[in-house]
Short mmCIF file of C-alpha atoms in Angstrom, two decimals:
data_model
loop_
_atom_site.label_atom_id
_atom_site.label_comp_id
_atom_site.label_asym_id
_atom_site.label_seq_id
_atom_site.Cartn_x
_atom_site.Cartn_y
_atom_site.Cartn_z
CA UNK J 1 -7.16 18.90 2.10
CA UNK J 2 -5.63 16.06 4.12
CA UNK J 3 -7.84 13.18 3.39
CA UNK J 4 -8.60 9.53 5.12
CA UNK J 5 -6.36 6.79 3.76
CA UNK J 6 -9.47 4.51 3.15
CA UNK J 7 -10.51 7.11 0.61
CA UNK J 8 -9.49 6.55 -3.24
CA UNK J 9 -5.41 6.39 -2.97
CA UNK J 10 -4.92 4.86 0.65
CA UNK J 11 -0.75 4.99 2.04
CA UNK J 12 1.54 5.78 4.11
CA UNK J 13 5.34 4.54 5.16
CA UNK J 14 7.64 5.91 7.68
CA UNK J 15 12.00 6.73 8.11
CA UNK J 16 14.39 6.18 10.40
CA UNK J 17 18.56 7.30 10.71
CA UNK J 18 21.29 7.76 12.92
CA UNK J 19 21.94 11.64 13.87
CA UNK J 20 24.33 12.10 16.52
CA UNK J 21 23.12 15.70 16.48
CA UNK J 22 19.81 17.52 15.85
CA UNK J 23 20.05 20.70 13.59
CA UNK J 24 17.56 23.28 15.45
CA UNK J 25 15.37 23.27 12.56
CA UNK J 26 14.27 19.79 12.84
CA UNK J 27 14.18 20.04 16.63
CA UNK J 28 11.23 22.72 16.30
CA UNK J 29 10.14 22.01 12.75
CA UNK J 30 6.49 23.50 13.50
CA UNK J 31 8.01 27.04 12.86
CA UNK J 32 8.39 25.75 9.28
CA UNK J 33 5.86 26.63 6.42
CA UNK J 34 3.15 23.83 6.06
CA UNK J 35 1.08 23.51 3.03
CA UNK J 36 -1.15 19.97 2.48
CA UNK J 37 -1.37 18.81 6.36
CA UNK J 38 -2.12 21.24 8.85
CA UNK J 39 -0.14 19.96 11.76
CA UNK J 40 3.23 18.68 12.32
CA UNK J 41 5.68 16.87 14.65
CA UNK J 42 7.92 18.17 17.48
CA UNK J 43 10.37 16.57 19.83
CA UNK J 44 9.80 16.68 23.64
CA UNK J 45 11.24 15.04 26.61
CA UNK J 46 10.50 12.13 27.95
CA UNK J 47 9.69 12.22 31.75
CA UNK J 48 8.34 9.20 33.72
CA UNK J 49 6.10 9.44 36.84
CA UNK J 50 5.58 7.16 39.41
CA UNK J 51 4.60 6.98 43.65
CA UNK J 52 8.37 7.57 44.74
CA UNK J 53 10.22 9.03 41.98
CA UNK J 54 10.12 10.60 38.66
CA UNK J 55 12.54 11.63 35.83
CA UNK J 56 13.60 11.87 32.50
CA UNK J 57 13.91 8.98 29.82
CA UNK J 58 17.69 9.24 29.12
CA UNK J 59 18.24 8.22 25.98
CA UNK J 60 14.96 8.41 24.26
CA UNK J 61 12.16 11.24 23.25
CA UNK J 62 8.81 11.51 22.63
CA UNK J 63 7.50 12.37 19.13
CA UNK J 64 4.92 14.29 19.49
CA UNK J 65 1.52 15.77 17.02
CA UNK J 66 1.41 19.44 16.81
CA UNK J 67 -1.35 20.73 15.73
CA UNK J 68 -4.37 19.87 13.87
CA UNK J 69 -6.72 17.04 15.29
CA UNK J 70 -6.00 15.36 17.20
CA UNK J 71 -3.02 17.70 18.91
CA UNK J 72 -0.29 16.91 21.42
CA UNK J 73 -1.04 12.85 20.99
CA UNK J 74 2.50 11.37 21.31
CA UNK J 75 3.19 9.18 17.91
CA UNK J 76 6.47 7.41 19.23
CA UNK J 77 8.84 6.84 21.62
CA UNK J 78 12.34 6.99 19.80
CA UNK J 79 16.08 6.81 21.04
CA UNK J 80 17.38 10.39 20.38
CA UNK J 81 19.66 9.79 17.43
CA UNK J 82 16.48 9.41 15.30
CA UNK J 83 16.35 11.76 12.82
CA UNK J 84 12.72 13.30 12.51
CA UNK J 85 11.20 13.70 9.25
CA UNK J 86 8.47 16.93 9.96
CA UNK J 87 5.61 16.89 7.81
CA UNK J 88 6.90 19.92 6.18
CA UNK J 89 10.14 18.65 5.28
CA UNK J 90 7.94 15.84 3.58
CA UNK J 91 6.13 18.35 1.32
CA UNK J 92 9.24 19.73 0.14
CA UNK J 93 10.70 16.59 -1.12
CA UNK J 94 6.74 16.44 -3.13
CA UNK J 95 7.68 19.71 -4.37
CA UNK J 96 10.80 18.29 -5.82
CA UNK J 97 8.67 16.35 -7.94
CA UNK J 98 6.30 18.74 -8.99
CA UNK J 99 9.21 21.42 -10.13
CA UNK J 100 9.89 18.62 -12.93
CA UNK J 101 6.49 18.12 -14.11
CA UNK J 102 4.45 16.12 -11.60
CA UNK J 103 0.55 17.14 -10.25
CA UNK J 104 -0.54 16.64 -6.53
CA UNK J 105 -3.35 14.23 -6.79
CA UNK J 106 -4.40 13.10 -2.70
CA UNK J 107 -2.67 12.87 0.54
CA UNK J 108 -3.45 11.71 3.84
CA UNK J 109 -2.10 10.01 7.05
CA UNK J 110 -2.99 6.44 8.28
CA UNK J 111 -2.79 5.39 11.74
CA UNK J 112 -3.50 8.82 13.43
CA UNK J 113 -0.64 10.12 11.42
CA UNK J 114 2.10 7.94 12.39
CA UNK J 115 2.22 7.31 8.62
CA UNK J 116 1.92 9.85 5.74
CA UNK J 117 1.40 9.88 2.12
CA UNK J 118 1.41 12.09 -0.55
CA UNK J 119 0.01 11.11 -4.25
CA UNK J 120 1.56 12.67 -7.58
CA UNK J 121 0.71 12.20 -11.20
CA UNK J 122 2.92 12.64 -13.61
CA UNK J 123 0.88 12.70 -17.38
CA UNK J 124 4.48 13.61 -19.56
CA UNK J 125 6.20 10.63 -17.65
CA UNK J 126 4.07 8.33 -16.46
CA UNK J 127 1.41 7.71 -18.95
CA UNK J 128 -2.26 5.58 -19.04
CA UNK J 129 -2.09 2.11 -19.91
CA UNK J 130 -4.56 0.07 -21.85
CA UNK J 131 -4.43 -3.43 -20.58
CA UNK J 132 -6.21 -5.45 -23.54
CA UNK J 133 -6.64 -2.55 -25.67
CA UNK J 134 -10.05 -2.04 -23.62
CA UNK J 135 -9.08 -1.55 -20.41
CA UNK J 136 -7.58 1.76 -18.79
CA UNK J 137 -5.22 1.79 -15.51
CA UNK J 138 -2.98 4.81 -14.45
CA UNK J 139 0.55 4.84 -13.13
CA UNK J 140 0.85 7.25 -9.91
CA UNK J 141 3.72 7.82 -7.67
CA UNK J 142 3.05 7.54 -4.11
CA UNK J 143 5.26 9.17 -1.33
CA UNK J 144 5.41 7.48 2.11
CA UNK J 145 6.93 8.60 5.31
CA UNK J 146 6.30 8.00 8.96
CA UNK J 147 7.10 9.07 12.46
CA UNK J 148 6.80 5.47 14.33
CA UNK J 149 9.73 4.12 12.16
CA UNK J 150 7.62 1.68 10.46
CA UNK J 151 8.89 2.17 7.54
CA UNK J 152 10.95 4.04 4.95
CA UNK J 153 10.85 6.91 3.68
CA UNK J 154 9.82 5.81 0.44
CA UNK J 155 8.57 6.39 -3.44
CA UNK J 156 6.04 3.52 -4.96
CA UNK J 157 4.38 2.86 -8.10
CA UNK J 158 0.73 2.68 -7.77
CA UNK J 159 -1.45 1.02 -10.40
CA UNK J 160 -4.94 2.09 -10.22
CA UNK J 161 -7.72 0.48 -12.63
CA UNK J 162 -10.43 3.58 -12.76
CA UNK J 163 -13.39 1.77 -13.80
CA UNK J 164 -13.30 -0.39 -10.29
CA UNK J 165 -10.69 1.94 -7.77
CA UNK J 166 -9.08 -1.01 -7.48
CA UNK J 167 -5.14 -0.69 -6.77
CA UNK J 168 -2.10 -2.39 -7.07
CA UNK J 169 1.21 -1.43 -5.08
CA UNK J 170 4.00 -2.72 -7.48
CA UNK J 171 6.45 -4.34 -5.31
CA UNK J 172 8.92 -6.93 -5.98
CA UNK J 173 9.25 -9.16 -3.09
CA UNK J 174 8.91 -8.97 0.53
CA UNK J 175 11.16 -5.94 1.71
CA UNK J 176 10.91 -4.16 -1.86
CA UNK J 177 9.02 -1.10 -0.75
CA UNK J 178 10.28 1.22 -4.06
CA UNK J 179 12.79 3.71 -3.98
CA UNK J 180 14.80 5.20 -1.20
CA UNK J 181 14.60 9.13 -1.19
CA UNK J 182 17.17 10.86 1.24
CA UNK J 183 15.89 14.05 2.06
CA UNK J 184 19.34 15.31 3.55
CA UNK J 185 20.99 15.93 0.00
CA UNK J 186 20.89 19.54 -1.54
CA UNK J 187 17.81 20.19 -3.79
CA UNK J 188 19.89 20.34 -6.99
CA UNK J 189 20.82 16.33 -6.10
CA UNK J 190 17.21 15.62 -5.50
CA UNK J 191 15.75 17.24 -8.34
CA UNK J 192 18.26 15.12 -10.34
CA UNK J 193 17.55 11.81 -8.45
CA UNK J 194 14.06 12.37 -9.18
CA UNK J 195 14.06 12.56 -12.61
CA UNK J 196 16.04 9.21 -12.75
CA UNK J 197 13.40 7.54 -10.18
CA UNK J 198 10.56 8.83 -12.40
CA UNK J 199 12.56 7.06 -15.09
CA UNK J 200 12.78 4.07 -13.69
CA UNK J 201 8.75 4.31 -12.22
CA UNK J 202 8.09 4.66 -16.11
CA UNK J 203 9.52 1.30 -17.08
CA UNK J 204 8.57 -0.22 -14.37
CA UNK J 205 5.08 0.89 -15.37
CA UNK J 206 5.42 -0.64 -18.60
CA UNK J 207 6.84 -3.76 -17.78
CA UNK J 208 3.93 -4.10 -15.15
CA UNK J 209 1.22 -3.06 -17.46
CA UNK J 210 2.74 -6.02 -19.75
CA UNK J 211 2.37 -8.56 -17.41
CA UNK J 212 -1.34 -7.11 -17.05
CA UNK J 213 -1.63 -7.76 -20.72
CA UNK J 214 0.01 -11.40 -20.75
CA UNK J 215 -2.69 -12.25 -17.73
CA UNK J 216 -5.80 -11.02 -19.75
CA UNK J 217 -4.63 -13.00 -22.44
CA UNK J 218 -4.76 -15.79 -20.32
CA UNK J 219 -7.96 -18.02 -19.79
CA UNK J 220 -9.17 -19.53 -16.92
CA UNK J 221 -11.31 -22.36 -15.85
CA UNK J 222 -14.26 -20.92 -13.68
CA UNK J 223 -14.75 -23.70 -11.60
CA UNK J 224 -11.09 -23.85 -10.30
CA UNK J 225 -11.73 -20.33 -8.94
CA UNK J 226 -12.51 -21.33 -5.57
CA UNK J 227 -9.39 -24.00 -5.46
CA UNK J 228 -7.69 -20.62 -6.49
CA UNK J 229 -9.02 -18.73 -3.83
CA UNK J 230 -8.23 -21.40 -1.33
CA UNK J 231 -4.68 -22.03 -2.05
CA UNK J 232 -4.40 -18.46 -1.94
CA UNK J 233 -5.82 -18.02 1.68
CA UNK J 234 -4.22 -21.20 2.55
CA UNK J 235 -7.42 -21.99 3.94
CA UNK J 236 -7.41 -25.54 6.07
CA UNK J 237 -10.08 -28.20 6.66
CA UNK J 238 -10.42 -29.21 10.42
CA UNK J 239 -13.03 -31.16 12.47
CA UNK J 240 -15.35 -28.25 13.98
CA UNK J 241 -17.25 -28.29 17.06
CA UNK J 242 -20.93 -26.94 17.18
CA UNK J 243 -22.98 -26.87 19.64
CA UNK J 244 -26.33 -29.43 19.84
CA UNK J 245 -28.87 -29.32 22.13
CA UNK J 246 -26.42 -27.61 24.96
CA UNK J 247 -23.73 -30.36 23.89
CA UNK J 248 -20.68 -29.45 21.79
CA UNK J 249 -20.21 -32.31 19.01
CA UNK J 250 -17.47 -32.77 16.15
CA UNK J 251 -18.43 -32.39 12.75
CA UNK J 252 -18.65 -35.88 10.82
CA UNK J 253 -15.54 -35.01 8.19
CA UNK J 254 -12.87 -32.13 8.04
CA UNK J 255 -14.61 -28.42 7.28
CA UNK J 256 -13.69 -25.16 6.23
CA UNK J 257 -14.10 -22.63 9.18
CA UNK J 258 -17.06 -20.23 8.69
CA UNK J 259 -14.85 -17.47 8.58
CA UNK J 260 -13.33 -19.19 5.21
CA UNK J 261 -16.50 -19.89 3.84
CA UNK J 262 -17.57 -16.45 4.46
CA UNK J 263 -14.30 -15.04 2.61
CA UNK J 264 -14.90 -17.74 -0.33
CA UNK J 265 -18.34 -16.33 -0.96
CA UNK J 266 -17.33 -12.24 -0.38
CA UNK J 267 -14.06 -13.45 -3.25
CA UNK J 268 -16.83 -14.80 -5.96
CA UNK J 269 -18.62 -11.77 -5.45
CA UNK J 270 -16.42 -10.16 -6.02
CA UNK J 271 -15.13 -12.00 -9.26
CA UNK J 272 -18.74 -11.79 -10.22
CA UNK J 273 -19.09 -8.34 -9.66
CA UNK J 274 -20.64 -5.96 -12.44
CA UNK J 275 -17.37 -3.88 -12.62
CA UNK J 276 -15.53 -6.98 -13.36
CA UNK J 277 -17.92 -8.21 -16.20
CA UNK J 278 -16.24 -6.31 -19.18
CA UNK J 279 -13.12 -8.36 -18.61
CA UNK J 280 -13.91 -11.74 -19.97
CA UNK J 281 -12.92 -15.20 -17.86
CA UNK J 282 -8.98 -14.50 -17.78
CA UNK J 283 -6.77 -14.28 -15.17
CA UNK J 284 -6.71 -10.37 -15.29
CA UNK J 285 -10.74 -10.68 -14.14
CA UNK J 286 -8.98 -12.82 -11.32
CA UNK J 287 -6.38 -10.70 -10.31
CA UNK J 288 -8.99 -7.69 -10.05
CA UNK J 289 -11.40 -9.76 -7.91
CA UNK J 290 -8.73 -10.31 -5.40
CA UNK J 291 -7.69 -6.74 -5.81
CA UNK J 292 -11.36 -5.80 -5.36
CA UNK J 293 -12.13 -7.80 -2.53
CA UNK J 294 -9.16 -6.09 -0.35
CA UNK J 295 -9.69 -2.58 -1.26
CA UNK J 296 -13.81 -2.60 -1.22
CA UNK J 297 -15.44 -5.50 0.20
CA UNK J 298 -17.32 -5.18 3.21
CA UNK J 299 -15.57 -8.61 4.71
CA UNK J 300 -12.35 -6.14 5.48
CA UNK J 301 -13.02 -3.69 8.59
CA UNK J 302 -13.26 -0.37 8.15
CA UNK J 303 -10.56 -0.46 11.13
CA UNK J 304 -8.08 -2.45 9.16
CA UNK J 305 -8.29 -0.13 6.04
CA UNK J 306 -7.80 3.16 8.70
CA UNK J 307 -4.44 1.45 9.52
CA UNK J 308 -3.66 1.02 6.03
CA UNK J 309 -4.27 -2.79 5.55
CA UNK J 310 -4.87 -3.07 1.91
CA UNK J 311 -2.66 0.11 0.43
CA UNK J 312 0.60 -0.02 2.95
CA UNK J 313 3.46 -1.45 1.56
CA UNK J 314 3.74 -3.48 5.07
CA UNK J 315 -0.12 -4.53 4.95
CA UNK J 316 -1.51 -7.43 4.79
CA UNK J 317 -4.32 -6.71 1.64
CA UNK J 318 -1.34 -5.34 -0.22
CA UNK J 319 1.07 -8.66 0.35
CA UNK J 320 -2.36 -10.33 -0.54
CA UNK J 321 -2.57 -8.74 -3.81
CA UNK J 322 1.35 -9.27 -4.68
CA UNK J 323 0.97 -12.75 -4.00
CA UNK J 324 -1.68 -13.01 -6.22
CA UNK J 325 -0.41 -11.97 -9.08
CA UNK J 326 2.65 -13.64 -8.62
CA UNK J 327 0.71 -16.57 -8.80
CA UNK J 328 -1.46 -16.07 -11.84
CA UNK J 329 1.51 -14.49 -13.35
CA UNK J 330 2.93 -17.96 -13.07
CA UNK J 331 0.53 -19.67 -14.64
CA UNK J 332 0.33 -17.05 -17.20
CA UNK J 333 4.34 -17.43 -18.50
CA UNK J 334 4.05 -21.40 -18.17
CA UNK J 335 0.17 -20.99 -20.44
CA UNK J 336 1.81 -18.50 -22.29
CA UNK J 337 3.79 -21.19 -24.57
CA UNK J 338 0.78 -22.08 -26.58
CA UNK J 339 -0.84 -18.76 -26.32
CA UNK J 340 -0.79 -17.53 -29.81
CA UNK J 341 -2.52 -14.49 -28.69
CA UNK J 342 0.26 -12.64 -27.10
CA UNK J 343 3.93 -11.78 -27.99
CA UNK J 344 6.48 -11.23 -25.15
CA UNK J 345 8.81 -8.71 -25.82
CA UNK J 346 11.32 -9.77 -22.81
CA UNK J 347 10.87 -7.06 -20.61
CA UNK J 348 8.66 -8.77 -17.81
CA UNK J 349 10.99 -10.05 -15.02
#
């Protein structure tokens, strides 16, 4: 069953490639076999209507939902050279990974089907890990595609802390959203690629968990948490104005905005939340406070989550998590010079 992206997983992406011609099976994808998604996409001519004239829009086409709910909705207007990847083709790519031992976990959409995701677990290749010997994290492969060119067809490593359902998408930079998938290759070539990609993700998962171990071994001064959050969100003080007896008066000194103060309170509540209480006062807990805030706090609206804010590689929440991770990892690497409880193996990069 298709589930909402604001559920346990939450992710999507896109793909766009120029082709001079489009095969018939792509022009009429609804005829292909579908399994996970009960709808697909079709291409339609784009026509304009006006008070004096109407006609086809040359060089462009509409990508439209066919079936499901809502049906017959235009998802995107694209050049005619844009190659559509149907839902059925996307599922075939997921099958390549299932054929080498991965298992379907969940799937869903964002933005009324403009982005799709399929999450897989690979027990033999992507292990469960223990941070600090006690805090379990699981590694998942999440595949993404889109019908609006918002992201490339990609595979991403996602780390999940089951105890609180915090999620962390492992990216290496603003433009890095995982490995590319070439759906135009033969099935045999894709299977070979899938094996190599899973092996690469397994190594990345090991490195990521090792960095989590380092964060777990890095103590923090909880009195500095507030300043860490302020720096992370780049909050600035300014003269604020308020209404007093019908008159707009400035504050006596620069202050944080009400929104910033509410955010700070929500982050502190996330740090103190019972699901974090077994972690101790360390950089790992501070990272989990940020991921918990982004994934679960009421301060993040449902509308933003429905659009993939907290999990899409391009989402603001995902980038915020990774920014916190990098800042804390830099601190942990510096502090590890005198930290006798953690021995680096040289794989963190």
